[in-house]
Amino acid sequence: MKVKYLGALALGATMLVGCGTVPQSKELSEISNATMADSLAYYLGEQGAMAYWQAAAQDTTLKTEAARAAYLKGFQKGMESISEEDAYNRGVSQGMNLAMYLKTLKAEYDVDLKNNPALAGLAFGMQNDTIVNPGMLQQAIQPIGMQLDAIKSKKDKEIADKKIAEEMQKSNYQKDVNGLVYKVMAEGKGDKLENGQMVLVELIMTDVAGKSLVPTDVKPQKVVVGQHHYISMLNQVLPMMKVGSAYKVLGSAIELFGPQSRQFRLKGSDIACLEVKVVGYCDEKGELSETPIKVAKEEVKIANK
């Protein structure tokens, strides 16, 4: 058996029949006189349902009765639009994919992307198979992508800054001269930490409501003050702290967690908190030390966000 195409819009199956009818939920045993081919079509339809729930896990707007009904309607429309001509079917599939991608770009970057330029580029490239050079195409797209990222970053920062200002008023945060927004949870004792000192810290990443974004059994980790490579704000807050101090830092998800923010399913416009507690000084092995130990100064390069 050769399956040419399995997609969200057109699964190679014939389970649904009749134009305009609404797909009805049935177990396979309820389909009268079901053949082996009917069984295969049924299971391929279930794959379409699985694709929906996978998408819904990422996009909560899909978790509604209306969204489920719309997906069923669109799925059926895609199956009923299938043609005997493979080229047409491939065009429909690619056209839908591009339309959905353009819709996503419009929402994320707030830019007006029209169909006509896309269709003009398609027609031009379809003249023969030597017109479009993949490498040159990628080079042409890359700077545009960088411009779009810059637009999105600016937009996200504006939204995040507004959220931070609102949260500061509501939850009694303060801001230092460098713009760090924080709250002192415990003062600590002794001298303030100095750049280059090795300390054990507990880091708890939470949303603004206090819900942890990582497993709660967080173990203390060794950090060199002023030389953390992923969380730039940690380099700002540690020199303000002492052994035993506990601070809560508020910021945009990107500023706080950098590339890790994507792992927590946080958008660039989201804000979050980093709870920092200094357990004590430590040595190279991460063992607690009574006195501070310094390491050689290292140039810090924060990972690309």
XYZ file of N, CA and C in Angstrom, residues 172-283:
336
model
N 4.013 46.092 44.950
C 5.050 46.792 45.728
C 6.476 46.418 45.337
N 6.750 46.366 44.047
C 8.127 46.200 43.571
C 8.796 47.570 43.558
N 10.120 47.574 43.553
C 10.870 48.811 43.412
C 11.829 48.690 42.232
N 12.323 49.835 41.746
C 13.213 49.843 40.592
C 14.509 50.566 40.954
N 15.672 49.970 40.580
C 16.944 50.627 40.855
C 17.305 51.565 39.697
N 18.455 52.223 39.818
C 18.836 53.232 38.820
C 19.085 52.618 37.439
N 19.369 51.324 37.391
C 19.621 50.653 36.117
C 18.358 50.036 35.517
N 17.214 50.244 36.186
C 15.952 49.742 35.655
C 15.560 48.364 36.143
N 16.351 47.763 37.053
C 16.019 46.440 37.580
C 14.820 46.552 38.518
N 13.791 45.756 38.265
C 12.578 45.754 39.085
C 12.634 44.556 40.020
N 12.572 44.825 41.336
C 12.781 43.728 42.294
C 12.019 43.992 43.588
N 11.962 42.936 44.398
C 11.349 43.001 45.721
C 12.240 42.219 46.683
N 12.545 42.797 47.855
C 13.382 42.132 48.855
C 12.491 41.247 49.714
N 12.768 39.935 49.680
C 12.001 38.988 50.477
C 12.701 38.677 51.806
N 14.054 38.714 51.783
C 14.856 38.512 52.994
C 16.153 39.288 52.832
N 16.591 39.991 53.888
C 17.729 40.898 53.795
C 19.087 40.188 53.718
N 19.279 39.107 54.459
C 20.592 38.456 54.507
C 21.502 39.142 55.506
N 22.773 38.720 55.532
C 23.714 39.286 56.511
C 25.106 39.373 55.901
N 25.938 40.218 56.521
C 27.315 40.365 56.056
C 27.433 41.392 54.945
N 28.528 41.263 54.186
C 28.787 42.198 53.092
C 28.028 41.810 51.836
N 27.841 42.811 50.978
C 27.245 42.522 49.688
C 28.194 41.682 48.841
N 27.621 40.878 47.969
C 28.427 40.033 47.093
C 29.209 40.896 46.108
N 30.338 40.362 45.655
C 31.183 41.065 44.697
C 31.332 40.238 43.432
N 31.479 40.917 42.304
C 31.701 40.222 41.043
C 32.898 39.299 41.150
N 32.743 38.087 40.625
C 33.815 37.107 40.646
C 33.715 36.110 41.779
N 32.923 36.415 42.801
C 32.761 35.469 43.913
C 31.868 34.301 43.496
N 32.193 33.128 44.017
C 31.384 31.944 43.734
C 30.384 31.739 44.864
N 29.116 31.593 44.497
C 28.060 31.412 45.490
C 27.110 30.314 45.046
N 26.473 29.720 46.044
C 25.386 28.777 45.762
C 24.074 29.541 45.827
N 23.276 29.429 44.783
C 21.997 30.136 44.765
C 20.869 29.171 44.409
N 19.713 29.479 44.937
C 18.497 28.782 44.534
C 17.731 29.707 43.587
N 17.381 29.204 42.429
C 16.650 29.974 41.439
C 15.298 29.321 41.188
N 14.248 30.066 41.399
C 12.904 29.561 41.134
C 12.249 30.477 40.116
N 11.876 29.916 38.978
C 11.263 30.683 37.903
C 9.745 30.518 37.987
N 9.031 31.643 38.089
C 7.581 31.581 38.244
C 6.895 32.584 37.326
N 5.598 32.400 37.153
C 4.820 33.444 36.500
C 4.473 34.485 37.560
N 3.800 35.561 37.178
C 3.540 36.640 38.136
C 2.605 36.202 39.258
N 1.838 35.129 39.027
C 0.933 34.620 40.055
C 1.661 33.726 41.057
N 2.954 33.437 40.796
C 3.732 32.612 41.706
C 3.798 31.149 41.346
N 3.188 30.769 40.213
C 3.221 29.368 39.789
C 4.582 29.036 39.201
N 5.202 27.973 39.720
C 6.541 27.601 39.271
C 6.518 27.120 37.823
N 7.521 27.544 37.055
C 7.628 27.131 35.655
C 8.525 25.910 35.486
N 9.172 25.491 36.574
C 10.078 24.343 36.551
C 9.740 23.443 37.729
N 10.269 22.189 37.764
C 10.011 21.317 38.912
C 10.365 21.999 40.233
N 9.587 21.732 41.273
C 9.760 22.433 42.552
C 10.983 21.964 43.344
N 11.529 20.800 43.030
C 12.689 20.309 43.775
C 13.982 20.921 43.213
N 14.035 22.261 43.233
C 15.179 22.977 42.671
C 16.359 22.866 43.626
N 17.491 22.452 43.098
C 18.700 22.321 43.910
C 19.569 23.561 43.737
N 20.265 23.965 44.813
C 21.176 25.110 44.691
C 22.226 24.856 43.615
N 22.586 25.899 42.894
C 23.589 25.770 41.849
C 24.688 26.801 42.031
N 25.885 26.435 41.576
C 27.016 27.355 41.691
C 26.906 28.432 40.623
N 27.091 29.673 41.043
C 27.060 30.810 40.134
C 28.226 31.730 40.466
N 28.885 32.214 39.443
C 29.922 33.222 39.635
C 29.253 34.581 39.489
N 29.318 35.389 40.525
C 28.638 36.677 40.532
C 29.130 37.529 39.357
N 28.148 38.009 38.567
C 28.464 38.864 37.434
C 28.858 38.132 36.171
N 28.830 36.794 36.198
C 29.293 36.040 35.034
C 28.305 34.967 34.591
N 27.020 35.183 34.839
C 26.030 34.217 34.361
C 25.763 34.469 32.888
N 25.749 33.406 32.095
C 25.714 33.552 30.636
C 24.319 33.528 30.032
N 23.301 33.195 30.820
C 21.963 33.055 30.251
C 20.948 34.029 30.841
N 21.071 34.323 32.133
C 20.111 35.209 32.777
C 20.826 36.510 33.103
N 20.686 37.492 32.227
C 21.410 38.745 32.393
C 21.016 39.469 33.675
N 19.748 39.367 34.064
C 19.296 40.069 35.261
C 19.916 39.504 36.531
N 20.348 38.242 36.474
C 21.030 37.654 37.629
C 22.354 38.376 37.877
N 22.996 38.799 36.799
C 24.243 39.555 36.940
C 23.994 40.928 37.558
N 22.782 41.457 37.414
C 22.438 42.742 37.999
C 22.058 42.626 39.468
N 21.317 41.569 39.814
C 20.761 41.504 41.163
C 21.744 40.944 42.200
N 22.595 39.992 41.832
C 23.475 39.370 42.826
C 24.396 40.364 43.528
N 24.997 41.346 42.828
C 25.856 42.301 43.550
C 25.104 43.156 44.569
N 23.762 43.133 44.538
C 22.955 43.873 45.504
C 22.671 43.027 46.742
N 22.967 41.729 46.660
C 22.535 40.787 47.692
C 23.668 40.383 48.635
N 23.261 39.716 49.726
C 24.197 39.182 50.717
C 23.891 37.697 50.914
N 24.751 37.018 51.644
C 24.470 35.625 51.984
C 23.190 35.587 52.822
N 22.254 34.747 52.407
C 20.968 34.653 53.089
C 19.895 35.541 52.494
N 20.284 36.435 51.571
C 19.304 37.305 50.921
C 18.377 36.504 50.019
N 17.159 36.992 49.891
C 16.207 36.433 48.938
C 15.511 37.595 48.246
N 15.657 37.668 46.932
C 15.046 38.732 46.139
C 14.118 38.106 45.098
N 13.137 38.882 44.720
C 12.239 38.470 43.641
C 12.354 39.512 42.538
N 12.793 39.072 41.357
C 13.010 39.986 40.234
C 11.863 39.843 39.243
N 11.358 40.988 38.782
C 10.259 41.012 37.820
C 10.764 41.546 36.488
N 10.409 40.881 35.408
C 10.851 41.356 34.099
C 10.145 40.633 32.978
N 10.482 40.984 31.755
C 9.918 40.260 30.614
C 10.521 38.859 30.591
N 9.777 37.925 30.034
C 10.250 36.536 29.990
C 11.580 36.429 29.247
N 11.729 37.206 28.166
C 12.956 37.156 27.378
C 14.131 37.701 28.174
N 13.933 38.831 28.882
C 15.010 39.421 29.676
C 15.427 38.505 30.817
N 14.465 37.837 31.411
C 14.765 36.976 32.552
C 15.387 35.650 32.146
N 14.774 34.995 31.186
C 15.141 33.614 30.901
C 15.802 33.401 29.554
N 15.856 34.438 28.731
C 16.495 34.309 27.430
C 15.844 33.215 26.596
N 16.659 32.389 25.898
C 16.105 31.337 25.035
C 15.239 30.318 25.787
N 15.482 30.167 27.108
C 14.700 29.203 27.882
C 13.229 29.574 27.959
N 12.897 30.844 27.753
C 11.503 31.264 27.870
C 10.608 30.483 26.920
N 11.156 30.092 25.767
C 10.362 29.313 24.803
C 10.021 27.937 25.369
N 10.934 27.376 26.168
C 10.676 26.074 26.779
C 9.520 26.155 27.772
N 9.326 27.335 28.373
C 8.244 27.525 29.335
C 6.958 27.980 28.655
N 6.968 28.014 27.304
C 5.815 28.449 26.512
C 5.402 29.882 26.846
N 6.414 30.723 27.071
C 6.173 32.126 27.336
C 6.447 32.939 26.071
N 5.602 33.907 25.793
C 5.786 34.772 24.643
C 6.708 35.941 25.008
N 7.202 36.622 23.986
C 8.093 37.748 24.226
C 7.431 38.870 24.998
N 6.108 38.979 24.922
C 5.380 40.037 25.618
C 4.961 39.629 27.027
N 5.212 38.379 27.410
C 4.856 37.909 28.752
C 5.859 38.417 29.779
N 5.411 38.548 31.021
C 6.324 38.874 32.106
C 6.336 37.719 33.096
N 7.397 37.647 33.871
C 7.550 36.536 34.807
C 8.438 36.992 35.961
N 8.694 36.081 36.883
C 9.503 36.399 38.063
C 10.629 35.390 38.226
N 11.722 35.869 38.782
C 12.846 35.010 39.144
C 13.114 35.210 40.624
N 12.884 34.175 41.410
C 13.168 34.232 42.842
C 14.593 33.751 43.065
N 15.400 34.600 43.694
C 16.821 34.322 43.890
C 17.121 34.304 45.382
N 17.704 33.198 45.855
C 18.127 33.099 47.253
C 19.592 32.699 47.297
N 20.401 33.476 48.005
C 21.826 33.170 48.141
C 22.004 32.249 49.346
N 22.374 31.002 49.080
C 22.551 30.017 50.151
C 23.858 30.268 50.898
N 24.932 30.568 50.160
C 26.226 30.824 50.799
C 27.335 30.871 49.774
N 28.531 31.191 50.255
C 29.708 31.129 49.386
C 30.015 29.677 49.072
N 30.745 29.426 47.983
C 31.129 28.052 47.648
C 32.473 28.042 46.936
N 33.010 26.822 46.757
C 34.274 26.674 46.047
C 34.016 26.202 44.622
